[in-house]
XYZ file of C-alpha atoms in Angstrom:
351
model
C -88.533 171.721 -95.474
C -88.235 174.788 -93.219
C -92.043 174.944 -92.813
C -92.217 171.274 -91.846
C -89.454 171.780 -89.298
C -91.354 174.693 -87.729
C -94.547 172.626 -87.571
C -92.711 169.755 -85.921
C -91.171 172.203 -83.438
C -94.607 173.645 -82.640
C -96.087 170.189 -82.118
C -93.191 169.265 -79.871
C -93.753 172.413 -77.811
C -97.456 171.637 -77.445
C -96.687 168.081 -76.409
C -94.553 169.341 -73.545
C -96.857 172.230 -72.692
C -100.059 170.162 -72.638
C -99.480 168.507 -69.241
C -98.830 171.898 -67.643
C -102.000 173.313 -69.213
C -104.064 170.439 -67.856
C -102.559 170.891 -64.410
C -103.463 174.598 -64.471
C -107.219 173.917 -64.732
C -109.510 174.094 -61.700
C -112.575 171.975 -60.996
C -115.949 173.720 -61.314
C -117.807 173.695 -57.974
C -121.029 171.710 -57.703
C -124.261 173.189 -56.348
C -123.948 170.909 -53.315
C -120.437 172.238 -52.578
C -121.534 175.861 -52.921
C -124.560 175.451 -50.653
C -123.089 173.163 -47.988
C -122.868 174.604 -44.470
C -121.674 171.433 -42.692
C -120.493 167.907 -43.406
C -122.328 165.094 -41.596
C -119.139 163.000 -41.674
C -117.236 165.779 -39.882
C -119.700 167.295 -37.390
C -118.650 170.657 -36.011
C -115.644 170.949 -38.331
C -114.425 174.461 -39.143
C -113.580 173.320 -42.693
C -113.309 170.210 -44.827
C -111.059 169.291 -47.725
C -113.294 168.553 -50.681
C -110.389 167.174 -52.689
C -106.614 166.835 -52.390
C -104.131 165.709 -55.008
C -100.389 165.166 -54.884
C -98.299 164.026 -57.812
C -94.573 163.419 -58.168
C -93.072 163.019 -61.621
C -89.393 162.049 -61.479
C -89.246 162.016 -65.288
C -90.211 165.692 -65.550
C -88.810 166.516 -62.091
C -91.630 168.157 -60.195
C -94.046 167.657 -57.292
C -97.527 169.106 -57.820
C -100.112 169.899 -55.158
C -103.798 170.697 -55.534
C -106.377 171.415 -52.809
C -110.050 172.410 -52.651
C -111.240 173.442 -49.191
C -114.731 174.385 -47.989
C -114.773 176.994 -45.210
C -117.591 176.261 -42.727
C -116.863 178.636 -39.803
C -114.827 181.721 -39.001
C -111.976 179.537 -37.738
C -111.869 177.751 -41.081
C -110.881 181.010 -42.746
C -107.377 180.482 -41.318
C -106.787 177.936 -44.101
C -106.779 180.781 -46.627
C -103.116 181.388 -45.748
C -101.047 178.657 -47.380
C -97.559 177.683 -46.137
C -95.426 175.586 -48.508
C -92.091 174.436 -46.998
C -89.253 173.515 -49.362
C -85.488 173.135 -49.370
C -83.976 176.361 -50.636
C -81.699 176.199 -53.706
C -82.423 172.498 -54.279
C -86.112 173.058 -55.063
C -88.146 175.897 -56.544
C -91.827 176.674 -55.997
C -93.486 177.646 -59.273
C -96.802 177.978 -61.131
C -98.809 179.073 -58.096
C -102.446 179.582 -59.018
C -105.370 180.071 -56.691
C -108.846 181.446 -56.305
C -111.672 181.927 -53.825
C -115.206 180.935 -54.808
C -118.035 182.490 -52.800
C -121.223 180.594 -52.009
C -123.027 182.526 -54.775
C -120.465 181.331 -57.338
C -118.455 184.578 -57.524
C -114.789 183.843 -58.306
C -111.926 185.985 -56.982
C -108.533 184.964 -58.438
C -105.255 185.086 -56.551
C -103.251 188.080 -57.742
C -100.992 188.896 -54.759
C -97.340 187.876 -55.034
C -96.324 185.071 -52.625
C -93.706 185.721 -49.936
C -90.586 183.527 -49.845
C -89.475 183.358 -46.195
C -86.575 181.538 -44.552
C -87.929 179.169 -41.904
C -84.883 177.216 -40.719
C -81.155 176.991 -41.437
C -78.528 174.594 -40.117
C -75.200 174.154 -41.858
C -75.785 173.968 -45.599
C -79.473 173.112 -45.139
C -81.967 175.963 -45.474
C -85.731 175.413 -45.348
C -87.877 178.215 -46.748
C -91.642 178.700 -46.785
C -93.595 180.053 -49.715
C -96.551 181.878 -48.150
C -99.617 183.298 -49.874
C -103.181 184.140 -48.832
C -106.209 183.451 -50.991
C -108.317 186.614 -51.379
C -111.651 187.772 -49.932
C -112.471 184.607 -47.966
C -115.895 184.287 -46.313
C -117.652 181.566 -44.346
C -119.063 179.373 -47.099
C -116.208 180.054 -49.544
C -114.327 177.355 -51.436
C -110.552 177.801 -51.411
C -108.722 176.360 -54.373
C -105.049 176.407 -55.300
C -102.380 174.426 -57.077
C -98.645 174.738 -57.464
C -95.503 172.870 -58.451
C -92.201 172.316 -56.678
C -89.524 171.737 -59.304
C -86.032 170.313 -59.029
C -83.032 169.835 -61.283
C -82.983 167.269 -64.086
C -79.930 165.654 -62.508
C -81.768 164.549 -59.357
C -84.768 162.478 -58.278
C -87.089 163.155 -55.348
C -89.261 160.239 -54.255
C -92.389 161.521 -52.483
C -93.524 161.438 -48.879
C -97.318 161.684 -48.877
C -98.817 163.320 -45.774
C -102.239 161.685 -45.893
C -103.949 163.172 -42.839
C -104.632 166.901 -42.722
C -105.906 169.270 -39.984
C -109.481 168.640 -41.188
C -111.550 165.825 -42.685
C -110.702 164.980 -46.326
C -113.554 163.796 -48.539
C -111.438 162.523 -51.418
C -107.712 162.369 -52.219
C -105.592 161.143 -55.103
C -101.843 160.490 -55.037
C -99.601 159.545 -57.953
C -95.907 158.802 -58.391
C -94.145 158.452 -61.734
C -90.687 157.173 -60.791
C -87.552 157.424 -62.847
C -87.413 153.911 -64.216
C -85.983 151.583 -66.822
C -82.396 151.999 -67.943
C -82.161 155.444 -66.315
C -82.258 153.827 -62.879
C -78.709 152.600 -63.398
C -77.579 156.242 -63.180
C -79.225 156.958 -59.799
C -76.746 156.612 -56.961
C -76.520 157.618 -53.335
C -73.679 159.563 -51.710
C -71.635 156.349 -51.380
C -71.978 155.450 -55.048
C -74.478 152.590 -54.581
C -76.739 152.143 -57.616
C -80.367 152.739 -56.582
C -82.165 150.561 -59.101
C -85.150 149.494 -56.986
C -88.125 151.202 -55.329
C -89.549 150.598 -51.875
C -92.314 152.250 -49.883
C -93.484 152.156 -46.295
C -96.230 153.700 -44.209
C -97.271 154.420 -40.644
C -100.536 152.604 -41.515
C -100.554 149.056 -42.901
C -103.968 149.687 -44.467
C -102.443 152.395 -46.692
C -99.770 150.050 -48.025
C -102.421 147.539 -49.111
C -104.254 150.230 -51.120
C -101.265 151.358 -53.174
C -101.688 150.403 -56.834
C -98.518 149.491 -58.728
C -99.555 149.946 -62.334
C -98.262 147.974 -65.310
C -96.512 151.147 -66.500
C -94.405 151.130 -63.334
C -96.248 154.102 -61.842
C -97.867 154.126 -58.399
C -101.216 155.564 -57.321
C -103.348 155.773 -54.207
C -106.995 156.856 -54.010
C -108.704 157.437 -50.670
C -112.014 158.751 -49.352
C -113.224 159.950 -45.953
C -109.809 160.513 -44.385
C -110.077 161.420 -40.686
C -108.290 164.591 -39.519
C -104.934 164.570 -37.780
C -105.492 163.454 -34.162
C -105.106 166.123 -31.488
C -105.728 164.155 -28.266
C -103.969 165.183 -25.064
C -100.943 163.092 -24.062
C -100.859 161.225 -27.361
C -97.607 159.737 -28.753
C -95.407 161.851 -31.081
C -97.509 162.826 -34.083
C -95.042 161.449 -36.649
C -95.497 157.949 -35.225
C -99.262 157.862 -35.743
C -100.118 160.357 -38.471
C -100.919 158.602 -41.755
C -97.968 158.960 -44.109
C -96.626 156.987 -47.083
C -92.975 157.314 -48.146
C -91.144 156.070 -51.228
C -87.429 155.320 -51.487
C -84.990 154.507 -54.258
C -82.921 151.661 -52.815
C -80.080 149.351 -53.824
C -81.165 146.244 -51.899
C -83.587 143.518 -52.936
C -85.115 143.231 -49.444
C -85.349 145.090 -46.136
C -83.078 142.538 -44.439
C -80.350 142.989 -47.065
C -80.718 146.774 -46.923
C -80.365 147.040 -43.131
C -77.477 144.579 -43.035
C -75.635 146.700 -45.606
C -76.520 149.987 -43.893
C -75.465 148.684 -40.487
C -72.041 147.688 -41.764
C -71.588 151.060 -43.441
C -72.703 153.027 -40.370
C -70.350 151.039 -38.157
C -67.475 151.629 -40.579
C -68.169 155.368 -40.812
C -68.543 155.702 -37.039
C -65.305 153.858 -36.310
C -63.412 155.954 -38.846
C -64.796 159.238 -37.456
C -64.301 158.319 -33.780
C -60.822 156.816 -34.146
C -58.975 157.727 -30.878
C -55.978 159.658 -32.160
C -52.985 160.565 -30.011
C -54.293 164.125 -29.808
C -57.612 162.919 -28.330
C -55.916 160.554 -25.888
C -53.847 163.460 -24.620
C -56.980 165.614 -24.291
C -58.714 162.899 -22.258
C -55.702 162.596 -19.928
C -56.178 166.251 -19.016
C -59.868 165.737 -18.212
C -59.744 162.563 -16.078
C -57.491 161.385 -13.265
C -55.678 158.013 -13.162
C -57.561 156.960 -10.037
C -61.040 157.701 -11.451
C -63.508 154.839 -11.842
C -65.005 154.138 -15.260
C -68.186 155.953 -14.236
C -66.260 158.986 -13.004
C -64.303 159.122 -16.256
C -67.491 158.889 -18.282
C -69.105 161.704 -16.281
C -66.081 164.021 -16.624
C -65.744 163.414 -20.361
C -69.499 163.932 -20.804
C -69.360 167.237 -18.908
C -66.479 168.429 -21.106
C -68.232 167.427 -24.325
C -71.482 169.120 -23.294
C -69.666 172.476 -23.212
C -69.058 172.318 -26.974
C -71.051 174.457 -29.391
C -73.778 172.310 -30.968
C -74.082 173.831 -34.442
C -77.528 172.324 -34.936
C -78.829 175.031 -32.632
C -76.413 177.924 -33.143
C -75.886 180.299 -36.032
C -73.952 178.690 -38.842
C -70.778 180.609 -39.614
C -70.193 181.744 -43.169
C -67.295 180.448 -45.237
C -65.553 183.809 -44.789
C -65.898 183.596 -40.998
C -64.591 180.034 -40.884
C -61.646 181.013 -43.046
C -60.848 183.999 -40.819
C -60.923 181.733 -37.744
C -58.866 179.111 -39.611
C -61.587 176.497 -39.175
C -61.530 173.511 -41.530
C -64.280 171.126 -42.563
C -64.872 168.631 -39.766
C -63.783 165.169 -40.878
C -63.280 163.342 -37.593
C -63.640 163.545 -33.811
C -60.275 165.254 -33.433
C -61.524 168.152 -35.573
C -64.608 168.496 -33.341
C -62.469 168.835 -30.215
C -59.994 171.214 -31.846
C -62.813 173.502 -33.055
C -64.870 173.064 -29.871
C -67.980 172.703 -32.019
C -69.866 170.241 -34.187
C -73.279 168.856 -35.015
C -75.173 166.716 -32.515
C -74.057 163.545 -34.334
C -70.409 164.684 -34.452
C -70.377 165.546 -30.744
C -71.961 162.192 -29.897
C -69.307 160.321 -31.849
C -66.588 162.384 -30.159
C -67.912 161.329 -26.735
């Protein structure tokens, strides 16, 4: 009985380990990839992406990324340094593997330890970058790496697929395995709404039409010949035109129902936060004069509010510092004025 139990345990371990082992494999380069010096579909390009793959598995709680890049000029060698942004503490970058393949087929594996650098911090949000450089890169090399970004079993993280890249992409594959079935009844947002439906949207209608919703409930998207991110002068904000596909866990059966519900909630939250207390009315009376016109009052109040510390752009104080200064968590507009600081949204609602 003990032997059978050990065998079952070993089989169970292999069943869980197998997907990770498959993910760790690299694709062997073809002769055409090794010998190529240019791509006729991307004339003059410093590099091209031979293949890109992104996968999100909300059952096993990870995002995986895989890229194969052909370096065609000296400038293309810049792509050897990889920057992976992630939310610190909530996510963890793991299983980084990489290699450089020279045009003669020589393989140089990644052995250097990645650097984990803080990129941005505001309030409780901290964005880090995992940075590593693939070794011994030459013009003609193929850069190849894969990694995973993992998150806790108690959360889900629907993907946002950035389709366009700095250079032409020959082929790309995207996959999403959502948390589904009965487990969806346990997914809620910060207000306690049950998120038992999935929705997705894109900056390109053609992308939406190519998404495959499989019988299993999973989603996939396969693309070829993806143009590079546009870099024209005087173009609109990049986020409005760059190809992107985003998934959401939602509680509404349609967009109209969702926005009607969200609008009511936003209005309720805003009215609660901005409720004009006696303290605020007294503060306003010291800023404006009884004979001021509505425009003059608005200008004076605006000038006073603009003097407040916008914590989106200043150093976030530690808990110890806030305690020493007797600062409490901001819950309403009165707190913003008392502390003479707040986020951009909080200051706007105060005004």
